[in-house]
PDB file of C-alpha atoms in Angstrom:
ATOM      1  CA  UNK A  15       9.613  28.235 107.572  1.00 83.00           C
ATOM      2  CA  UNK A  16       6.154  27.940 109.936  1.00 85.00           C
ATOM      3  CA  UNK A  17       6.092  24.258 109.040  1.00 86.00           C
ATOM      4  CA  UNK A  18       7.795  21.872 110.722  1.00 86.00           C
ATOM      5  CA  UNK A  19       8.021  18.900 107.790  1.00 87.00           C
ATOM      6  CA  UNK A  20       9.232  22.038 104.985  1.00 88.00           C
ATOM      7  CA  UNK A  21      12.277  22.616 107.464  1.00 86.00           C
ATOM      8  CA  UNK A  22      13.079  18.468 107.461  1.00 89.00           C
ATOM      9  CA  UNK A  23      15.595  17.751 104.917  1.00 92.00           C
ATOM     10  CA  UNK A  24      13.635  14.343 103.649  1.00 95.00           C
ATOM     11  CA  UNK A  25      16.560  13.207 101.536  1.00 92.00           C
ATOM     12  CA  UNK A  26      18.683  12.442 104.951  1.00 94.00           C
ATOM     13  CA  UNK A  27      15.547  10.312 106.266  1.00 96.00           C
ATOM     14  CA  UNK A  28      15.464   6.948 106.014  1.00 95.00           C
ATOM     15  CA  UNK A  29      11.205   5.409 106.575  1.00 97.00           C
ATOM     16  CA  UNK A  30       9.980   3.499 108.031  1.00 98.00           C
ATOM     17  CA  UNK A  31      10.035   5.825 111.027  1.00 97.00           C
ATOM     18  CA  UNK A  32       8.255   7.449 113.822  1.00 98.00           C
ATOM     19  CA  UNK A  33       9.843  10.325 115.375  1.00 96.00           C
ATOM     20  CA  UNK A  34       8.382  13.649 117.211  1.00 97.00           C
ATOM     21  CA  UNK A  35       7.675  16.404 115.055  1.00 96.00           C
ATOM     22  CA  UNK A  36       6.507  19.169 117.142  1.00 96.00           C
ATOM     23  CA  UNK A  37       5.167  19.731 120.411  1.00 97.00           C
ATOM     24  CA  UNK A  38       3.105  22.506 121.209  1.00 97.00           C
ATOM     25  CA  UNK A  39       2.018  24.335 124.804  1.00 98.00           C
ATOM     26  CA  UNK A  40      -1.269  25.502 124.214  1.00 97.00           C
ATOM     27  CA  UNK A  41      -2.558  28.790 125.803  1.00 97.00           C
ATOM     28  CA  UNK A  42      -3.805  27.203 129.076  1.00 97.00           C
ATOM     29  CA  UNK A  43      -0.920  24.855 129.382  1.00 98.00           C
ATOM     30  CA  UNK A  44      -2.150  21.870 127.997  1.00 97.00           C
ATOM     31  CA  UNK A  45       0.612  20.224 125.434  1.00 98.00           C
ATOM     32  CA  UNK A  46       0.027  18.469 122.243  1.00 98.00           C
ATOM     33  CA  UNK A  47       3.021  15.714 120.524  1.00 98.00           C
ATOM     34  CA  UNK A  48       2.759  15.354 116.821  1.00 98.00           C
ATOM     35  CA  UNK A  49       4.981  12.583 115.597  1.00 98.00           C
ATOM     36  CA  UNK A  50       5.640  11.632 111.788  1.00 98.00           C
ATOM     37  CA  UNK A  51       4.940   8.066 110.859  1.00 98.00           C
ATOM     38  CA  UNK A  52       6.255   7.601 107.805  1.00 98.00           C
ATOM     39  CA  UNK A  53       5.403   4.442 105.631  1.00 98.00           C
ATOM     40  CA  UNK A  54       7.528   5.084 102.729  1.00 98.00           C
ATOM     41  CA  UNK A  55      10.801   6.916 101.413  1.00 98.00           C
ATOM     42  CA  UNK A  56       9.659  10.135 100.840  1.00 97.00           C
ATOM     43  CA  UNK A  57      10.416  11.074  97.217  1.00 97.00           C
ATOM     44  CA  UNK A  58      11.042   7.621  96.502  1.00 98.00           C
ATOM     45  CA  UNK A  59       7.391   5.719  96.863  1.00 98.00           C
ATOM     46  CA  UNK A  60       3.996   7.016  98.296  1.00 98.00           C
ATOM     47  CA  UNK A  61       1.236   4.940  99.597  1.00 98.00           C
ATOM     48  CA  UNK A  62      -1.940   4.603  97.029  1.00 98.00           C
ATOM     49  CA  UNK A  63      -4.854   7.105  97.939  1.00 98.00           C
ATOM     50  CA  UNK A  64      -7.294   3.620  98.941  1.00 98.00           C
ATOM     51  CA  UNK A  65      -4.845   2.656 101.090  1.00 98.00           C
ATOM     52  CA  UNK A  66      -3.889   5.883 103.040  1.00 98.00           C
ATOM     53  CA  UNK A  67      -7.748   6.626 102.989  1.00 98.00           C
ATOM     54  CA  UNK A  68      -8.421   3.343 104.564  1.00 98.00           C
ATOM     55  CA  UNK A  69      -5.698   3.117 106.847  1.00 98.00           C
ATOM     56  CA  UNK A  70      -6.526   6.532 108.349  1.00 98.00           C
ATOM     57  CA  UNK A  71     -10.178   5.327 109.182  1.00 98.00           C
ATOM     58  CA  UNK A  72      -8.774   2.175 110.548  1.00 98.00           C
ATOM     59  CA  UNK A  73      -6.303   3.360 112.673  1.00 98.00           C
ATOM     60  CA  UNK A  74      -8.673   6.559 113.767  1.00 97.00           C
ATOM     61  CA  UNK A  75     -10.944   4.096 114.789  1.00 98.00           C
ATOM     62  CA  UNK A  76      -8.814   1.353 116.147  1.00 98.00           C
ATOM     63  CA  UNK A  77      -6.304   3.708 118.274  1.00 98.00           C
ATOM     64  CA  UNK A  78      -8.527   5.264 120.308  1.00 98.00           C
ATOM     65  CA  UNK A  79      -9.078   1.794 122.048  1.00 98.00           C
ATOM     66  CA  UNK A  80      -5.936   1.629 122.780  1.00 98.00           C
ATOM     67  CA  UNK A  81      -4.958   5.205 124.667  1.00 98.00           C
ATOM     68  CA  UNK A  82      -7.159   8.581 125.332  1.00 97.00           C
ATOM     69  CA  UNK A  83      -4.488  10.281 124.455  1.00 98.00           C
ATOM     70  CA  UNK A  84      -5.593  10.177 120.799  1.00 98.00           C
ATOM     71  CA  UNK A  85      -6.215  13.461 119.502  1.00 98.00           C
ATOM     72  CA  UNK A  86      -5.703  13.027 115.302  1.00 98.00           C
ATOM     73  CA  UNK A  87      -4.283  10.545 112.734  1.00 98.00           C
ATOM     74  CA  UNK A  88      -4.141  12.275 109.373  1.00 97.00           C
ATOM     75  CA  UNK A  89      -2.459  11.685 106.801  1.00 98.00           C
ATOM     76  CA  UNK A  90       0.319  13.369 104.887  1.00 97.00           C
ATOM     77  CA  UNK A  91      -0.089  15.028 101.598  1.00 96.00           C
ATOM     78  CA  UNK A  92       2.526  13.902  99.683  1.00 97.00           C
ATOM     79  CA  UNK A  93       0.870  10.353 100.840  1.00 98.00           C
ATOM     80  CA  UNK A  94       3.885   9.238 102.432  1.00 98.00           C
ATOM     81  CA  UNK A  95       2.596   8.850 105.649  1.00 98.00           C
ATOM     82  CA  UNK A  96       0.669   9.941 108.695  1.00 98.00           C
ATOM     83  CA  UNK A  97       0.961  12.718 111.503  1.00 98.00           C
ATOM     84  CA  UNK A  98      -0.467  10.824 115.166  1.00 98.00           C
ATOM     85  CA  UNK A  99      -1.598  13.888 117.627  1.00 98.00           C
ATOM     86  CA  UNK A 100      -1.690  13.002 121.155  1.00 98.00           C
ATOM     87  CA  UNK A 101      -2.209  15.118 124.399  1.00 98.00           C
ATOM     88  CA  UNK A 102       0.518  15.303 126.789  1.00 98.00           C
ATOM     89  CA  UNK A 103       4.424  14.037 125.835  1.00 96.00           C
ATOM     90  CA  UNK A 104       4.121  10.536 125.864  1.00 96.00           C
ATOM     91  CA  UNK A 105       7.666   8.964 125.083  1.00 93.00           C
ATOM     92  CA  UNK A 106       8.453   7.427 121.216  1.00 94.00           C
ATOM     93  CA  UNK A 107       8.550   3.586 122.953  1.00 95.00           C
ATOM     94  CA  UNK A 108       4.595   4.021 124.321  1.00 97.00           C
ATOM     95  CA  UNK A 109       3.979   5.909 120.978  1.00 98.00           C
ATOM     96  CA  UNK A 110       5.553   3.060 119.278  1.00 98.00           C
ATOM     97  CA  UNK A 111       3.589   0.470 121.476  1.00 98.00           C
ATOM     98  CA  UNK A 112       0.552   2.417 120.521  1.00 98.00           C
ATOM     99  CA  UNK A 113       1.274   2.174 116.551  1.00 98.00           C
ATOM    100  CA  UNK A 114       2.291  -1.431 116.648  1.00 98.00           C
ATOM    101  CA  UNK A 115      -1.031  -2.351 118.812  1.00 98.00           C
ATOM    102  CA  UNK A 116      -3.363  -0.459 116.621  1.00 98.00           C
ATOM    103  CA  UNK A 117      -1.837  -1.905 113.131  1.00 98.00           C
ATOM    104  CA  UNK A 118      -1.706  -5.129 114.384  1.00 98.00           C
ATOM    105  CA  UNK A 119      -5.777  -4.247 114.900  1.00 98.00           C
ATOM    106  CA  UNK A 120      -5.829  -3.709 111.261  1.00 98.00           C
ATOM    107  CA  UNK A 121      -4.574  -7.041 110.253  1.00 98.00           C
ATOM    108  CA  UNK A 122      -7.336  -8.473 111.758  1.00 98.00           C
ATOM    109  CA  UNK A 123     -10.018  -6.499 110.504  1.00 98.00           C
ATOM    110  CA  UNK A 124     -12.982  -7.274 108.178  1.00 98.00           C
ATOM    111  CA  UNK A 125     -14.043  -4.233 107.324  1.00 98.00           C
ATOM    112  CA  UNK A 126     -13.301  -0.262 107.070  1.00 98.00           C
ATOM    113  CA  UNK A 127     -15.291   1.216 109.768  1.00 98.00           C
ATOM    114  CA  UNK A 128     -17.297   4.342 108.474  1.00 98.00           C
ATOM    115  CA  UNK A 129     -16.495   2.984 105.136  1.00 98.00           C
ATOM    116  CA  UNK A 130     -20.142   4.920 103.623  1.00 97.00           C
ATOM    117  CA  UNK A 131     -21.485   8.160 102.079  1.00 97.00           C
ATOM    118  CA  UNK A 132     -23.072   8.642 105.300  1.00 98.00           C
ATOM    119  CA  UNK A 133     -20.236   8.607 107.509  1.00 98.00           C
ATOM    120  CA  UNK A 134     -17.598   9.699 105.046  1.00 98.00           C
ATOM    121  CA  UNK A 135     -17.009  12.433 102.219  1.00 97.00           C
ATOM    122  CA  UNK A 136     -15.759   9.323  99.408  1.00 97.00           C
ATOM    123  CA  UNK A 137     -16.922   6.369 100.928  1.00 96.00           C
ATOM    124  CA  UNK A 138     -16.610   4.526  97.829  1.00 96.00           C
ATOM    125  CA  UNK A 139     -12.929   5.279  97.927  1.00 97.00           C
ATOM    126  CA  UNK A 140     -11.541   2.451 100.480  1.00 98.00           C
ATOM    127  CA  UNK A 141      -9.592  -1.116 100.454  1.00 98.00           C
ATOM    128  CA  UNK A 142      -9.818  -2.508 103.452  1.00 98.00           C
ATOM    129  CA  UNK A 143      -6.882  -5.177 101.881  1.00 98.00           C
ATOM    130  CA  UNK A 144      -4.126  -2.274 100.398  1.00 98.00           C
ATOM    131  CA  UNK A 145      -4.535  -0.963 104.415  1.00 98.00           C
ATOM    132  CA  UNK A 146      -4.023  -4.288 105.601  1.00 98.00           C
ATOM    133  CA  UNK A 147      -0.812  -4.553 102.627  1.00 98.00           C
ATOM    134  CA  UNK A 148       0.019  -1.105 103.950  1.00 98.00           C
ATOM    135  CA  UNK A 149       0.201  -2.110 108.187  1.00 98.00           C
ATOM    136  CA  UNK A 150       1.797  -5.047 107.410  1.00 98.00           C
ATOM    137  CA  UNK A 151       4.677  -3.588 105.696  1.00 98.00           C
ATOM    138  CA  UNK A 152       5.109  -1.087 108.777  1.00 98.00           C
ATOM    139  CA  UNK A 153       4.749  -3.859 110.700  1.00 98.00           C
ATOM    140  CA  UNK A 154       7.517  -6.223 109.188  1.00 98.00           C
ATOM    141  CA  UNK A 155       9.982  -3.089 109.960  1.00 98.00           C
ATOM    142  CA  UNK A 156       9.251  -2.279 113.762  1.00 97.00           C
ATOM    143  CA  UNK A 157      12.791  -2.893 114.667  1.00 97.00           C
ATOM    144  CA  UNK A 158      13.787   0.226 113.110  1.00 97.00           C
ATOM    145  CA  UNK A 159      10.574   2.765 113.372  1.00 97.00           C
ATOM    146  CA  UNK A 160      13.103   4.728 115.925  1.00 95.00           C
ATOM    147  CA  UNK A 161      15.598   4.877 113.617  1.00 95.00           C
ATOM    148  CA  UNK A 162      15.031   8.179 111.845  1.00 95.00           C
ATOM    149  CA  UNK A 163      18.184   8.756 109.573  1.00 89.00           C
ATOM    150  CA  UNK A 164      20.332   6.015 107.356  1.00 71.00           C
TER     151      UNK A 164
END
């Protein structure tokens, strides 16, 4: 299949994670890294639509002060995670570095930036505290974000 995450057999993974996903050249010879972050057992829990909402305006926001390599944070549709675009190949520790940095941001937060019908398509549709439950879940598992399969 075209799709990277439909050829991933998400029974043998084992979240939290963060592994590369795909990595394209683009016409002109830039390259793009797309690496999985997955929160939760796929199949087995999903994150709540506040909190993946939330998180991904958070962590938009947040990353970016962090590296210029930041390209896209979006989540997944089956709301088990996120997919973190970057420009160039940056390795999984800086990537890693990166993640824990910018959730550790989101802990200390006190509010969900662009969080408004102005700036936002549901801005009514946020919790800045099920983000913060959400990070600091990742967070309590760094040691194993590299570890992909059980």
């Amino acid at each position: 299949m075209n799709v990277e995450s439909f050829n991933l057999d998400h029974r043998t993974v084992a979240a939290p994670y963060v592994r590369v996903a795909d990595r394209k050249v683009l016409p002109l010879g830039d390259v793009i890294t797309k690496y999985d972050v997955r929160f939760t057992q796929p199949n087995v829990a999903h994150l709540g639509m506040k909190a993946i909402h939330s998180l991904e305006h958070l962590f938009a926001e947040s990353s970016r002060n962090h590296s210029q390599a930041v390209i896209d944070f979006s989540p997944m549709g089956c709301q088990t995670g996120y997919y973190l675009i970057l420009a160039g190949e940056p390795d999984i520790a800086g990537v890693v570095d990166l993640i824990e940095a910018t959730l550790s941001d989101v802990l200390k937060a006190t509010e969900v930036p662009a969080a408004n019908e102005v700036q936002c398509g549901w801005g009514e549709n946020h919790s800045l505290d099920a983000a913060q439950d959400a990070a600091r879940a990742f967070l309590a598992q760094r040691a194993v974000w590299e570890q992909v399969s059980a």
